[in-house]
Short mmCIF file of C-alpha atoms and ligand atoms in Angstrom, two decimals:
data_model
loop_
_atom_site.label_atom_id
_atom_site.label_comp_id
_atom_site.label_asym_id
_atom_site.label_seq_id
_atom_site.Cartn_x
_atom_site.Cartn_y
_atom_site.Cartn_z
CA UNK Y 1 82.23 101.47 118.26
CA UNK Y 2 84.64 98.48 118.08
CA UNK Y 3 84.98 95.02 117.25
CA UNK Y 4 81.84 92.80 119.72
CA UNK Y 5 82.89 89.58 121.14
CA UNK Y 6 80.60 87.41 122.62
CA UNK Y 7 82.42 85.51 125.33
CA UNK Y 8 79.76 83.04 125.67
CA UNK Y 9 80.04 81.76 122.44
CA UNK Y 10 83.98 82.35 121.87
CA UNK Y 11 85.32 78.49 121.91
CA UNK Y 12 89.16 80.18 122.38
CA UNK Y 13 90.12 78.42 119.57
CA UNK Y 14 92.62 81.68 118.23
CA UNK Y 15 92.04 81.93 114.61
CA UNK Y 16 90.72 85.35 115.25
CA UNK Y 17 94.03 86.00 116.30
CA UNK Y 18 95.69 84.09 113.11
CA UNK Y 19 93.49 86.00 110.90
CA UNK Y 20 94.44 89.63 112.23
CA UNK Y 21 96.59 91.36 109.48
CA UNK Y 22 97.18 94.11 112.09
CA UNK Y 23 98.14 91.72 114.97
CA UNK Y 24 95.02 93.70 117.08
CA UNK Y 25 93.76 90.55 118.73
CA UNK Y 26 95.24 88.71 121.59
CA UNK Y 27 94.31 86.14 123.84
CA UNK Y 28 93.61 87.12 127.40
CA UNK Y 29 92.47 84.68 130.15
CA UNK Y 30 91.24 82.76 126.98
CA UNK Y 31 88.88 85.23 125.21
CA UNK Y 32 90.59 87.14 122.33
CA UNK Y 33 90.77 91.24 123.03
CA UNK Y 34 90.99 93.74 120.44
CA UNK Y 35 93.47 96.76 120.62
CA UNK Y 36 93.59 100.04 118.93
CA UNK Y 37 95.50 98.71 116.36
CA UNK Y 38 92.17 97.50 115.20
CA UNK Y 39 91.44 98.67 111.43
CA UNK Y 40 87.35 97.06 111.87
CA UNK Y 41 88.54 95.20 108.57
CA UNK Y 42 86.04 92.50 109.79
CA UNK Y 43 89.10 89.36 108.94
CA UNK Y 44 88.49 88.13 112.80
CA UNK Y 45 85.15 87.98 112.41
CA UNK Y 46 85.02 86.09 108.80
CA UNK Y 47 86.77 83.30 110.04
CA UNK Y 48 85.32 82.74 113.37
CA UNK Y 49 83.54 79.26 113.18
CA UNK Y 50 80.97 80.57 116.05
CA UNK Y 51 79.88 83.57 114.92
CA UNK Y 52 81.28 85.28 118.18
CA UNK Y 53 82.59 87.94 116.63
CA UNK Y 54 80.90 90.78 115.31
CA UNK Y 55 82.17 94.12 113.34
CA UNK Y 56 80.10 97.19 113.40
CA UNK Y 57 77.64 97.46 110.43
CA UNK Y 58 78.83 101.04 109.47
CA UNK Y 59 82.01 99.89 108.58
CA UNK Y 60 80.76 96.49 107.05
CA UNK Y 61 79.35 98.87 104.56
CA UNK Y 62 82.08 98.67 102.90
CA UNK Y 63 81.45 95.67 101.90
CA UNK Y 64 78.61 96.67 99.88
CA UNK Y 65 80.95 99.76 98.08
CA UNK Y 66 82.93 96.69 96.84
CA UNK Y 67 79.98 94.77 95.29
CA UNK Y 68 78.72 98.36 93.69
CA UNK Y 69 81.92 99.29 92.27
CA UNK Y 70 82.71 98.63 88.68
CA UNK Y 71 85.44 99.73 85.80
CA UNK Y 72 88.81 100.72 85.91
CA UNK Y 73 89.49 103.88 85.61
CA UNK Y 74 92.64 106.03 84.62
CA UNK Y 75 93.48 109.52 85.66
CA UNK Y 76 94.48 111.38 82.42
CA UNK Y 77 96.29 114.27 83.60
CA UNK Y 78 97.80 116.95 81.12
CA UNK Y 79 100.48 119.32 81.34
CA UNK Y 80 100.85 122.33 79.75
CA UNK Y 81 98.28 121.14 77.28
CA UNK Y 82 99.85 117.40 77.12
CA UNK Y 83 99.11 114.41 78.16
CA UNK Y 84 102.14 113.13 79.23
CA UNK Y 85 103.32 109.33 78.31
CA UNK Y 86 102.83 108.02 81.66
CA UNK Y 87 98.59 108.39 80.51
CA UNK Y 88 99.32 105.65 78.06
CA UNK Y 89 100.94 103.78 79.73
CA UNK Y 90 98.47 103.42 82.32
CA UNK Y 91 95.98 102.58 80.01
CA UNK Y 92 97.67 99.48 78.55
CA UNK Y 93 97.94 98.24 82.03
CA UNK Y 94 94.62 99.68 82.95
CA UNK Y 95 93.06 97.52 79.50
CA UNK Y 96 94.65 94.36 81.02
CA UNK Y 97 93.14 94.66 83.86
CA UNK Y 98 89.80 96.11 82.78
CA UNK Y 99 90.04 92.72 80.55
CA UNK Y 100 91.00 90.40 83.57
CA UNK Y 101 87.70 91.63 85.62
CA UNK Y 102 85.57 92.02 82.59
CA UNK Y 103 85.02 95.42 82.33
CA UNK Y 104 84.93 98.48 80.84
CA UNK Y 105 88.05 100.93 80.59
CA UNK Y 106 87.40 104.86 81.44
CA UNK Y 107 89.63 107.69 81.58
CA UNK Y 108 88.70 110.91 83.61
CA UNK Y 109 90.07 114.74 81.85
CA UNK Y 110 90.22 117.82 83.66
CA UNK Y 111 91.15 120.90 82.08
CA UNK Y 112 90.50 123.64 79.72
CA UNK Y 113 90.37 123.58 75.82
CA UNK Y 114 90.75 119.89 75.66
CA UNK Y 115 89.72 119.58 71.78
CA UNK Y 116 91.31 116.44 70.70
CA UNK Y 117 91.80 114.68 74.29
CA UNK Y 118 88.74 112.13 73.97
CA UNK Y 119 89.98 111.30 70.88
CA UNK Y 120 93.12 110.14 71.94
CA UNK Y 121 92.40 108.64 75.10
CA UNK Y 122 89.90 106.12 73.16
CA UNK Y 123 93.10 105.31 70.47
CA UNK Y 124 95.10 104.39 73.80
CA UNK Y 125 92.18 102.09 74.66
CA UNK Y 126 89.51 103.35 76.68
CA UNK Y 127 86.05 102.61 76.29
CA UNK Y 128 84.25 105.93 77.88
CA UNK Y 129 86.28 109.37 78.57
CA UNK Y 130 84.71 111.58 81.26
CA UNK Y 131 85.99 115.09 80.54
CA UNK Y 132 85.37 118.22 82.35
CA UNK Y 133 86.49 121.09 80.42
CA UNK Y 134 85.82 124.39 82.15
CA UNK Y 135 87.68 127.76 82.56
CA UNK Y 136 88.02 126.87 86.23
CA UNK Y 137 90.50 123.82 85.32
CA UNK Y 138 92.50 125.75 83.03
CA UNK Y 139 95.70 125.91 85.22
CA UNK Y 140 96.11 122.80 87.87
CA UNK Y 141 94.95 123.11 90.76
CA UNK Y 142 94.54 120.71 93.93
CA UNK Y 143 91.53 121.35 95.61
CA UNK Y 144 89.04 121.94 92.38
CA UNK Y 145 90.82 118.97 90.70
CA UNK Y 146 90.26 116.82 93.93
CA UNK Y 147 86.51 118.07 94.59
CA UNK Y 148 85.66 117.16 90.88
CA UNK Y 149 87.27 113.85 90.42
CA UNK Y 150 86.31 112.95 94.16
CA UNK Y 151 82.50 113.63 92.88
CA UNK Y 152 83.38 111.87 89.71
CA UNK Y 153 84.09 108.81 92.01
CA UNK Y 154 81.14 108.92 94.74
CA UNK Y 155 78.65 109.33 90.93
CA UNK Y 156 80.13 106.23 88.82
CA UNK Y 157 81.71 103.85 91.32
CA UNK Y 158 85.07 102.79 89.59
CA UNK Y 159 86.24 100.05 91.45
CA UNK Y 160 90.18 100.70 90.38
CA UNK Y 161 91.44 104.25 89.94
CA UNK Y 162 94.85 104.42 88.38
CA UNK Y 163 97.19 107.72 88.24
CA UNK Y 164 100.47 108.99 87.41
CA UNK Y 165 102.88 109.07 90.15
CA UNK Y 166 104.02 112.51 88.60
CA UNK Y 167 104.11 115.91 90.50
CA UNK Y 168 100.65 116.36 89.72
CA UNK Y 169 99.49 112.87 90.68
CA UNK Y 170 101.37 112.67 94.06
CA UNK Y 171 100.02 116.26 94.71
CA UNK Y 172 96.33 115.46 94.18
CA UNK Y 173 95.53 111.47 94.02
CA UNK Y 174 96.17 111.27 98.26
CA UNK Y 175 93.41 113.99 98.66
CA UNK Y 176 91.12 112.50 96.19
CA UNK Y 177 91.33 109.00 98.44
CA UNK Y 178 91.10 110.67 100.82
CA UNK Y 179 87.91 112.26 100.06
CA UNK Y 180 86.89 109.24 98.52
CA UNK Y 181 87.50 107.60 101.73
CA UNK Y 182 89.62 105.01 100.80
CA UNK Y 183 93.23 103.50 100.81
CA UNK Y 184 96.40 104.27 97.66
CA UNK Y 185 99.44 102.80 96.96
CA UNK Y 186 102.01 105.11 95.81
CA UNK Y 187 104.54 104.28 93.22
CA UNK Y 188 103.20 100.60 92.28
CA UNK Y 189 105.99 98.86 90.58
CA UNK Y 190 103.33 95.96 89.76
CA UNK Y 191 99.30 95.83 89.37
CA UNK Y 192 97.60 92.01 88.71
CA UNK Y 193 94.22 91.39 89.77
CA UNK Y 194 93.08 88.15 92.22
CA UNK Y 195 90.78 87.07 89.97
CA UNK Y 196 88.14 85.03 92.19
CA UNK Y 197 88.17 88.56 94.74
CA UNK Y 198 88.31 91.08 92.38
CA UNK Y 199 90.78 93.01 93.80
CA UNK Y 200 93.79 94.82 92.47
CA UNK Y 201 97.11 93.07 93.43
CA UNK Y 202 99.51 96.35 94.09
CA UNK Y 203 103.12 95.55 94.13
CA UNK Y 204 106.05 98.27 95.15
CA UNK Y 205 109.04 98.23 97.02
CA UNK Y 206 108.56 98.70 101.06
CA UNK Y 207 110.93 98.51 104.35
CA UNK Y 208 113.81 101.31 102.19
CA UNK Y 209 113.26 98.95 98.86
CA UNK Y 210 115.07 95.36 100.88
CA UNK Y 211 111.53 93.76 99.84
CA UNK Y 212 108.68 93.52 97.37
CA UNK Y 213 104.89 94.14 99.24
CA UNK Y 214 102.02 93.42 97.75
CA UNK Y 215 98.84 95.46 99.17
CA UNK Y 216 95.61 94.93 98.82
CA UNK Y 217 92.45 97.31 99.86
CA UNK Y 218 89.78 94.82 100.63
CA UNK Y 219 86.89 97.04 101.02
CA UNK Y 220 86.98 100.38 100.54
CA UNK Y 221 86.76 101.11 96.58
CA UNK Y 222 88.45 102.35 94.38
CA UNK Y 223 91.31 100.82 94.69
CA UNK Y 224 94.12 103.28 93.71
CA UNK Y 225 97.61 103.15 93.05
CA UNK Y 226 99.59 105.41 91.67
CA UNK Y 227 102.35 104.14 88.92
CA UNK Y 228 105.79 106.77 88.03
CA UNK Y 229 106.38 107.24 84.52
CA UNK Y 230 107.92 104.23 82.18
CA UNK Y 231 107.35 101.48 84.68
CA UNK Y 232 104.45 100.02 82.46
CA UNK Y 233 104.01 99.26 78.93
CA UNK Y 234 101.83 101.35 76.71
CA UNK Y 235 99.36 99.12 75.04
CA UNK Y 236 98.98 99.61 71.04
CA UNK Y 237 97.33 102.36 69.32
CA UNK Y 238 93.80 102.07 67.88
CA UNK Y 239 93.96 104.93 65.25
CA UNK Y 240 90.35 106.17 64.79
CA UNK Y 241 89.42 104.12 67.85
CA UNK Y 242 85.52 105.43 68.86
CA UNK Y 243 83.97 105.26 72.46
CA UNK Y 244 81.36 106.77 74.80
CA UNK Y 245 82.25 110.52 75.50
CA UNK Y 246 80.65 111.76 78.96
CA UNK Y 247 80.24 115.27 79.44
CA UNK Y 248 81.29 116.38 82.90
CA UNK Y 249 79.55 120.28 84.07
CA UNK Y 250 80.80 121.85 87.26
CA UNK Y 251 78.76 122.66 89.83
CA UNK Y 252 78.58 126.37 90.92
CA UNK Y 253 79.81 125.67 94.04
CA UNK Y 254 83.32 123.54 92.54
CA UNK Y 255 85.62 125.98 92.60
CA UNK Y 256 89.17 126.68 93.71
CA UNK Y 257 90.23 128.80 96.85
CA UNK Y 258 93.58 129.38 95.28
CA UNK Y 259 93.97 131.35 92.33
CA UNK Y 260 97.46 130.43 89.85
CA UNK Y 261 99.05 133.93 89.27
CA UNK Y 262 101.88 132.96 86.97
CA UNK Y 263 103.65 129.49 85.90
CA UNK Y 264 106.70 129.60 86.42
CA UNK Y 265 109.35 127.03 84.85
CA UNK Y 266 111.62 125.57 86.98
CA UNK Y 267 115.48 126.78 87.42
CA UNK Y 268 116.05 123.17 87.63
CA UNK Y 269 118.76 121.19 85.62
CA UNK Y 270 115.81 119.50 83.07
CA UNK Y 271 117.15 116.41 82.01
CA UNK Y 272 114.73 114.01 80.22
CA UNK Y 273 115.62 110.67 81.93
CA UNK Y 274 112.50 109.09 81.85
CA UNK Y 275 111.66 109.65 77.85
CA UNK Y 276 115.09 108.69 76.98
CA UNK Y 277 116.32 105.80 74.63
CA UNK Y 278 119.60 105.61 75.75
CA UNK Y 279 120.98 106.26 79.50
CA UNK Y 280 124.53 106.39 80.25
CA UNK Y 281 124.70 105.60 84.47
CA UNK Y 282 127.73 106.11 86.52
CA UNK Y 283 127.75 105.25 90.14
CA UNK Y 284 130.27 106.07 92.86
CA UNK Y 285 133.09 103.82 90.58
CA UNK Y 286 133.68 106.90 88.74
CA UNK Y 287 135.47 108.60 91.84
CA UNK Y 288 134.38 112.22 91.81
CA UNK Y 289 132.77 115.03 89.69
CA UNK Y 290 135.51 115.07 86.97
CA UNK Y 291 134.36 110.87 86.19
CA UNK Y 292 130.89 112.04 84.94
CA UNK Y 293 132.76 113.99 81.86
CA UNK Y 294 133.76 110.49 80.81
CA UNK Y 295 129.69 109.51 81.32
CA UNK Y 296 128.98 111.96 79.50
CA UNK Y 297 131.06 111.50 76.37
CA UNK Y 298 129.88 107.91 76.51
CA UNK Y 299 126.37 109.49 76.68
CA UNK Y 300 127.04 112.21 73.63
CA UNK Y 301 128.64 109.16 71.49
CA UNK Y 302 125.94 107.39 71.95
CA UNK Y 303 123.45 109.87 71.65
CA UNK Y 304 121.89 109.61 74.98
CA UNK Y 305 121.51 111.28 78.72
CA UNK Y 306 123.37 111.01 82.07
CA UNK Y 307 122.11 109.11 84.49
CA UNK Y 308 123.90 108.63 88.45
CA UNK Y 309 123.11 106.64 91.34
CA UNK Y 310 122.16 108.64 94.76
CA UNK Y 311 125.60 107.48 95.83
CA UNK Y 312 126.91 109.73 93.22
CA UNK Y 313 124.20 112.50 94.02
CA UNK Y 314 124.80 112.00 97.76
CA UNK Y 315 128.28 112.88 96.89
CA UNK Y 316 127.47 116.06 95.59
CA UNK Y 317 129.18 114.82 92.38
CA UNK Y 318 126.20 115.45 89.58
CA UNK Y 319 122.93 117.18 90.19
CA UNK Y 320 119.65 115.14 91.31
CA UNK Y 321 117.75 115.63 88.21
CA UNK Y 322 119.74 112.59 87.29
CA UNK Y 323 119.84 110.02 89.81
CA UNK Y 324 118.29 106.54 88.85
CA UNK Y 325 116.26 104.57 91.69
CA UNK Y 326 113.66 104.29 93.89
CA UNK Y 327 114.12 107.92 95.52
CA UNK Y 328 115.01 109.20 91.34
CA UNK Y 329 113.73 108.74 88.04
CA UNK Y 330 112.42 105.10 86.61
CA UNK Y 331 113.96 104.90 83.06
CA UNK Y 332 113.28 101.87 80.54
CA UNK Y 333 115.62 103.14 77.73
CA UNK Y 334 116.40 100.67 75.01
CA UNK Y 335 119.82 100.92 76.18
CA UNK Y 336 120.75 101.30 79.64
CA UNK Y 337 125.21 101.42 80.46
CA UNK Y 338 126.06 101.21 84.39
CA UNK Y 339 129.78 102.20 84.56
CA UNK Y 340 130.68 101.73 88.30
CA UNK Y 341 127.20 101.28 89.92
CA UNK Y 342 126.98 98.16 92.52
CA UNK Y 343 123.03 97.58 91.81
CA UNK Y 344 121.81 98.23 94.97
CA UNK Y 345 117.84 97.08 95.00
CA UNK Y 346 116.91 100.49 94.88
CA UNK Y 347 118.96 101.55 92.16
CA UNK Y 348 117.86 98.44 90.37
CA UNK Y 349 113.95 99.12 90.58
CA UNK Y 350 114.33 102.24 88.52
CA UNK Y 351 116.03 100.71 85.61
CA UNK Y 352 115.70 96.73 85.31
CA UNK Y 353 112.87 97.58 82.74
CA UNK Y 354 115.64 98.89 80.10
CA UNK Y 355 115.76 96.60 77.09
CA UNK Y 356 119.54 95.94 77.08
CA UNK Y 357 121.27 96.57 80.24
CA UNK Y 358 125.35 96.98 80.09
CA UNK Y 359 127.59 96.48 83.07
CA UNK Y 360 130.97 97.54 83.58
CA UNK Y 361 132.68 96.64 87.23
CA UNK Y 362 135.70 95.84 88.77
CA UNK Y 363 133.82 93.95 91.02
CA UNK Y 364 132.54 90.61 89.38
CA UNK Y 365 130.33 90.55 92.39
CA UNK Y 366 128.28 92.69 91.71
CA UNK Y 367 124.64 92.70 92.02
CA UNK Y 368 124.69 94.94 88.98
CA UNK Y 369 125.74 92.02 86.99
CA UNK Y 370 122.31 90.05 88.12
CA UNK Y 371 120.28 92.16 85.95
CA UNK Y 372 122.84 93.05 83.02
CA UNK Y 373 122.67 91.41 79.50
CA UNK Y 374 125.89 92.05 78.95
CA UNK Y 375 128.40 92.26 81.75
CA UNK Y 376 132.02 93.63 81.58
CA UNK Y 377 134.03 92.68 84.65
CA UNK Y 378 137.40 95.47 84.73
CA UNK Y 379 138.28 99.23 85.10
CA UNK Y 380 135.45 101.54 83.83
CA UNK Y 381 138.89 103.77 83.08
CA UNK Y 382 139.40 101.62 80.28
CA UNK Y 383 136.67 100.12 79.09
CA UNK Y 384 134.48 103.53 78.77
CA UNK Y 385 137.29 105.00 76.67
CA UNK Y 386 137.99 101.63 74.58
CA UNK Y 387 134.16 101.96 73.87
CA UNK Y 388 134.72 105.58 72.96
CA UNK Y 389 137.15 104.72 70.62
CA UNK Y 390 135.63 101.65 69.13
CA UNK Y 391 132.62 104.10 68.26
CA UNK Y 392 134.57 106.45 66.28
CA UNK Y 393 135.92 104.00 64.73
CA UNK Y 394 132.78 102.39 63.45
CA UNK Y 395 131.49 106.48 63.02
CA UNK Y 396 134.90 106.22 60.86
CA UNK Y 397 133.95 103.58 58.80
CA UNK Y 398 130.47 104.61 58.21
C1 FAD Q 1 115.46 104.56 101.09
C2 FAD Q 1 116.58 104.50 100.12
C3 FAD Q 1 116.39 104.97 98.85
C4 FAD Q 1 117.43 104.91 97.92
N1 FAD Q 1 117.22 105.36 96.64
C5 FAD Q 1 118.18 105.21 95.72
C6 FAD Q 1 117.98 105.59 94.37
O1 FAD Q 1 116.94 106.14 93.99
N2 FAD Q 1 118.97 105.37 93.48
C7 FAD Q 1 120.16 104.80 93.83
O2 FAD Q 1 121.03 104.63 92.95
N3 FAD Q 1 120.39 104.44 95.10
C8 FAD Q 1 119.44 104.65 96.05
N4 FAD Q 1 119.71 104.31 97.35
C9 FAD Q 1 121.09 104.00 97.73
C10 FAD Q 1 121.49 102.57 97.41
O3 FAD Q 1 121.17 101.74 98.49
C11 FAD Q 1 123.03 102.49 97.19
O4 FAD Q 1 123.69 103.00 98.31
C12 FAD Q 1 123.53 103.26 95.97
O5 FAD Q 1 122.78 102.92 94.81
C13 FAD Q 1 124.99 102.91 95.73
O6 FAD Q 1 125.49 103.70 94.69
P1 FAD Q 1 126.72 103.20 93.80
O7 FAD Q 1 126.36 101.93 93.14
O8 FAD Q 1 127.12 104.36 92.98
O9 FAD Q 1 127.87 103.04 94.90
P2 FAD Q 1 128.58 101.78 95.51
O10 FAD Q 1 127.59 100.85 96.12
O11 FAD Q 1 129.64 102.30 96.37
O12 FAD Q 1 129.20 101.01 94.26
C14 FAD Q 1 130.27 101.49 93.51
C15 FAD Q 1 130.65 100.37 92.55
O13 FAD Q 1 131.64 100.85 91.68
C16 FAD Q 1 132.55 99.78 91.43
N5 FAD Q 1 133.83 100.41 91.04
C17 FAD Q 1 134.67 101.18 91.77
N6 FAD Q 1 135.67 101.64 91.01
C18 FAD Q 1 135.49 101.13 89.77
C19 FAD Q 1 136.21 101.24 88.55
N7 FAD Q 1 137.30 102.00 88.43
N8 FAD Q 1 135.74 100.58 87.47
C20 FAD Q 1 134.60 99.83 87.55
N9 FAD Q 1 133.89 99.69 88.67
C21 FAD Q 1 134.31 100.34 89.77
C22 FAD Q 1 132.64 99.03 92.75
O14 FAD Q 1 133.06 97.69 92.54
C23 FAD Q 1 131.19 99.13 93.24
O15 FAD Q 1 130.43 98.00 92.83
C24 FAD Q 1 118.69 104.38 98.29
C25 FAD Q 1 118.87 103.89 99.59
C26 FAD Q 1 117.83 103.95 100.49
C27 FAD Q 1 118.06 103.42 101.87
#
C-alpha cells in the first residue's frame, strides 16, 4: 500500500514536495501525487502542517526499530586465525561513537578455536564480545556467517553495525542487511553521529569519487557501513582491559549449504600496501614499465613497497595489487612519495591519510601538490635518482 493523501485536507502548499529526498511527489492539478520512486520514508508526511498525508503503519514501524535499537557494534572478522588490523581500527572509531550516543561498545566473533579473541577485542575497547565459536564456523563461510550474525542482530538490537570493507566483509555484510532488512554504506571514508537524531553520519566518495555524500538510514536499524582497511585510527590499547563475554550457541538448524574443500592461497602478486610504513607511488609520469624499476629502488632505499595509480595499472605497466585509490588499496604509511601522479580525487582518497606526503611533478599544477607536505616541482628523472644518491650518501656516513 502507498503513501494516503487526503485531498480534502491538502492546502497545496508543496512542502511535501520540498521534503521528498527521492523527488516522488509532484504537484498535479494542485494535490501532490506520489510515484514509484516512493521509498514510504514517511519525510512528506512529517512535515505536512495538515496532517493530509499519511504513510502506511507497517512501514512506520520502523520507526519504532530506531527507538529499540541500542550499541554500536563492530564486526570482528578473522582470517586464517587473525584478526586483521582493520578490527581495531574500527573499534577506535566505533568507541567514539559508542561515546558520542552514550553507549556501550560490542564486538561480534565467529569462528572456531577463538581462545584469546575476547581478550583482545576488550584491550581494543569494547565493552561486551559476542562470540560464537563452533566447528561449523571454522572456515568462512557466507551463508552460516550471515544467518548467525543476522540472528545476532534481530536478538540484541545494535543500532550501528560496523565492518571491514575486506573480501570477507564485502562478501557477507550486504547479505546480513539484507536479512536484517536494512540499508549499508560501503567503503565509508567518514562516520560522525547527528547527535540530537542519533544517527550515524556515513561519508564516502559517490558520482566516480567528483564528490563527498553523506548518507544517512533514518529508520531502518542498524545502521551499517562498511570501512576498508587504514582509513581510521585505531584507538589505544587497554592491556588487561576486562568486559562482559556473551556466549553465542548455534542453533541446529544454522548451518552452511556449502562445504570449504581446500583453501587455497592466491597466485596473486601479494604486496602489503595497506600495512606498510613507507609507499613509494609512481603514476603515469614515469612513462612505461621500465620507470617503476626507478620506484622501486626508491622503495628498496627506503625500505618500503610500490605503490601506482590505475593510470599506471590501466597501462598495463605494474600489476593491480598495487594501485592506490578509490578502485585500489587505502594506505596511511608514515611516508607516502608520489613521483609523477597528478592527484586525481580518486587517487587522493586512498592516500591523503599518510603522515608525510612527498610530491615530485613537472607540473606545479598539480592537484597532487594540494595534499603534499613537501612538494618538489621538476623531472622525477632527476630528482628520484638525486634522492637515491643523497641516501647512500647519508647510508655512507652512517
Ligand atoms: C570510478 C573511477 C575510479 C578510479 N579509481 C582510481 C584509483 O583507485 N586510483 C587511481 O590512481 N586512479 C583512479 N582513477 C583514475 C583517476 O581519475 C586518474 O585518471 C588517475 O589517477 C591518473 O593517474 P596518473 O596520476 O598516473 O596520470 P596522469 O593524470 O596522466 O598524471 C601524470 C602526471 O605525471 C606528471 N609527469 C609527467 N612526466 C613527469 C616527469 N618526468 N616528472 C615528473 N612528473 C611528471 C604530469 O605532470 C602529470 O601530473 C579512477 C577513475 C574513476 C573514474
Amino acid at each position: 500500500m502507498g503513501v494516503i493523501i487526503d485531498k480534502e485536507l491538502c492546502i497545496g502548499c508543496e512542502q511535501c514536495v520540498d521534503a521528498c529526498p527521492f523527488d516522488a511527489v509532484e504537484m498535479k492539478r494542485e494535490v501532490p501525487e506520489v510515484s514509484d520512486a516512493c521509498t514510504l520514508c514517511g519525510s512528506c508526511a512529517d512535515v505536512c502542517p495538515e496532517g493530509a498525508i499519511t504513510v502506511p503503519e507497517v512501514e512506520r514501524a520502523q520507526d519504532d526499530r530506531a527507538a529499540e535499537a541500542k550499541g554500536v557494534w563492530v564486526y570482528a572478522e578473522v582470517r586464517a586465525g587473525q584478526m586483521p588490523e582493520v578490527v581495531a581500527e574500527l573499534l577506535g572509531q566505533g568507541r567514539r561513537l559508542a561515546e558520542q550516543l552514550d553507549v556501550e561498545l560490542g564486538a561480534v566473533v565467529l569462528g572456531h578455536g577463538l581462545d584469546g579473541a575476547a581478550g583482545e577485542l576488550f584491550a581494543m575497547g569494547a565493552d561486551v564480545v559476542y562470540a560464537a565459536d563452533d566447528p561449523r564456523l571454522a572456515d568462512f563461510n557466507d551463508d552460516i556467517y550471515c544467518q548467525v550474525l543476522a540472528r545476532l542482530i534481530a536478538e540484541y538490537k545494535p543500532e550501528v553495525l560496523l565492518a571491514g570493507a575486506t573480501s570477507i566483509g564485502r562478501s557477507m555484510i550486504p547479505r546480513v542487511a539484507t536479512a536484517a532488512a536494512t540499508g549499508l554504506t560501503a567503503d565509508c571514508t567518514g562516520l560522525a553521529i547527528d547527535p540530537e537524531k542519533r544517527l550515524l553520519l556515513q561519508t564516502r566518495p559517490a558520482f566516480g569519487g567528483n564528490i563527498m555524500a553523506t548518507i544517512v538510514c533514518p529508520s531502518a536499524r542498524p545502521q551499517m557501513a562498511t570501512v576498508r582497511p587504514r582509513v581510521m585510527k585505531r584507538g589505544e590499547l587497554r592491556q588487561g582491559a576486562q568486559g562482559r563475554l556473551v556466549t553465542v550457541s548455534l542453533s541446529d538448524e544454522e548451518k552452511s549449504l556449502t562445504k570449504v574443500l581446500e583453501v587455497v592461497q592466491s597466485l596473486e602478486e601479494n604486496v602489503n600496501l595497506t600495512g606498510a610504513d613507507v609507499v613509494i607511488t609512481g603514476g603515469r609520469g614515469v612513462g612505461g614499465p621500465e620507470g617503476f624499476q626507478l620506484v622501486g629502488q626508491l622503495a628498496e632505499a627506503l625500505g618500503g613497497v610500490v605503490g601506482a595509480t590505475r593510470g599506471a595499472v590501466d597501462s598495463e605497466w605494474i600489476g593491480h595489487a598495487h594501485q592506490v585509490g578509490q578502485t585500489g588499496r587505502t594506505v596511511a604509511p608514515k611516508l607516502y612519495v608520489a613521483l609523477g601522479v597528478s592527484g586525481a580525487v580518486q587517487h587522493l582518497v586512498g592516500m591523503q591519510g599518510s603522515d608525510t606526503i612527498v610530491a615530485v611533478n613537472k607540473d606545479p599544477n598539480a592537484p597532487i601538490f594540494d595534499v603534499a607536505h613537501y612538494g618538489i616541482v621538476g623531472d622525477l628523472f632527476k630528482v628520484a635518482p638525486a634522492m637515491l644518491s643523497r641516501l647512500k650518501q647519508l647510508r655512507g656516513q652512517g
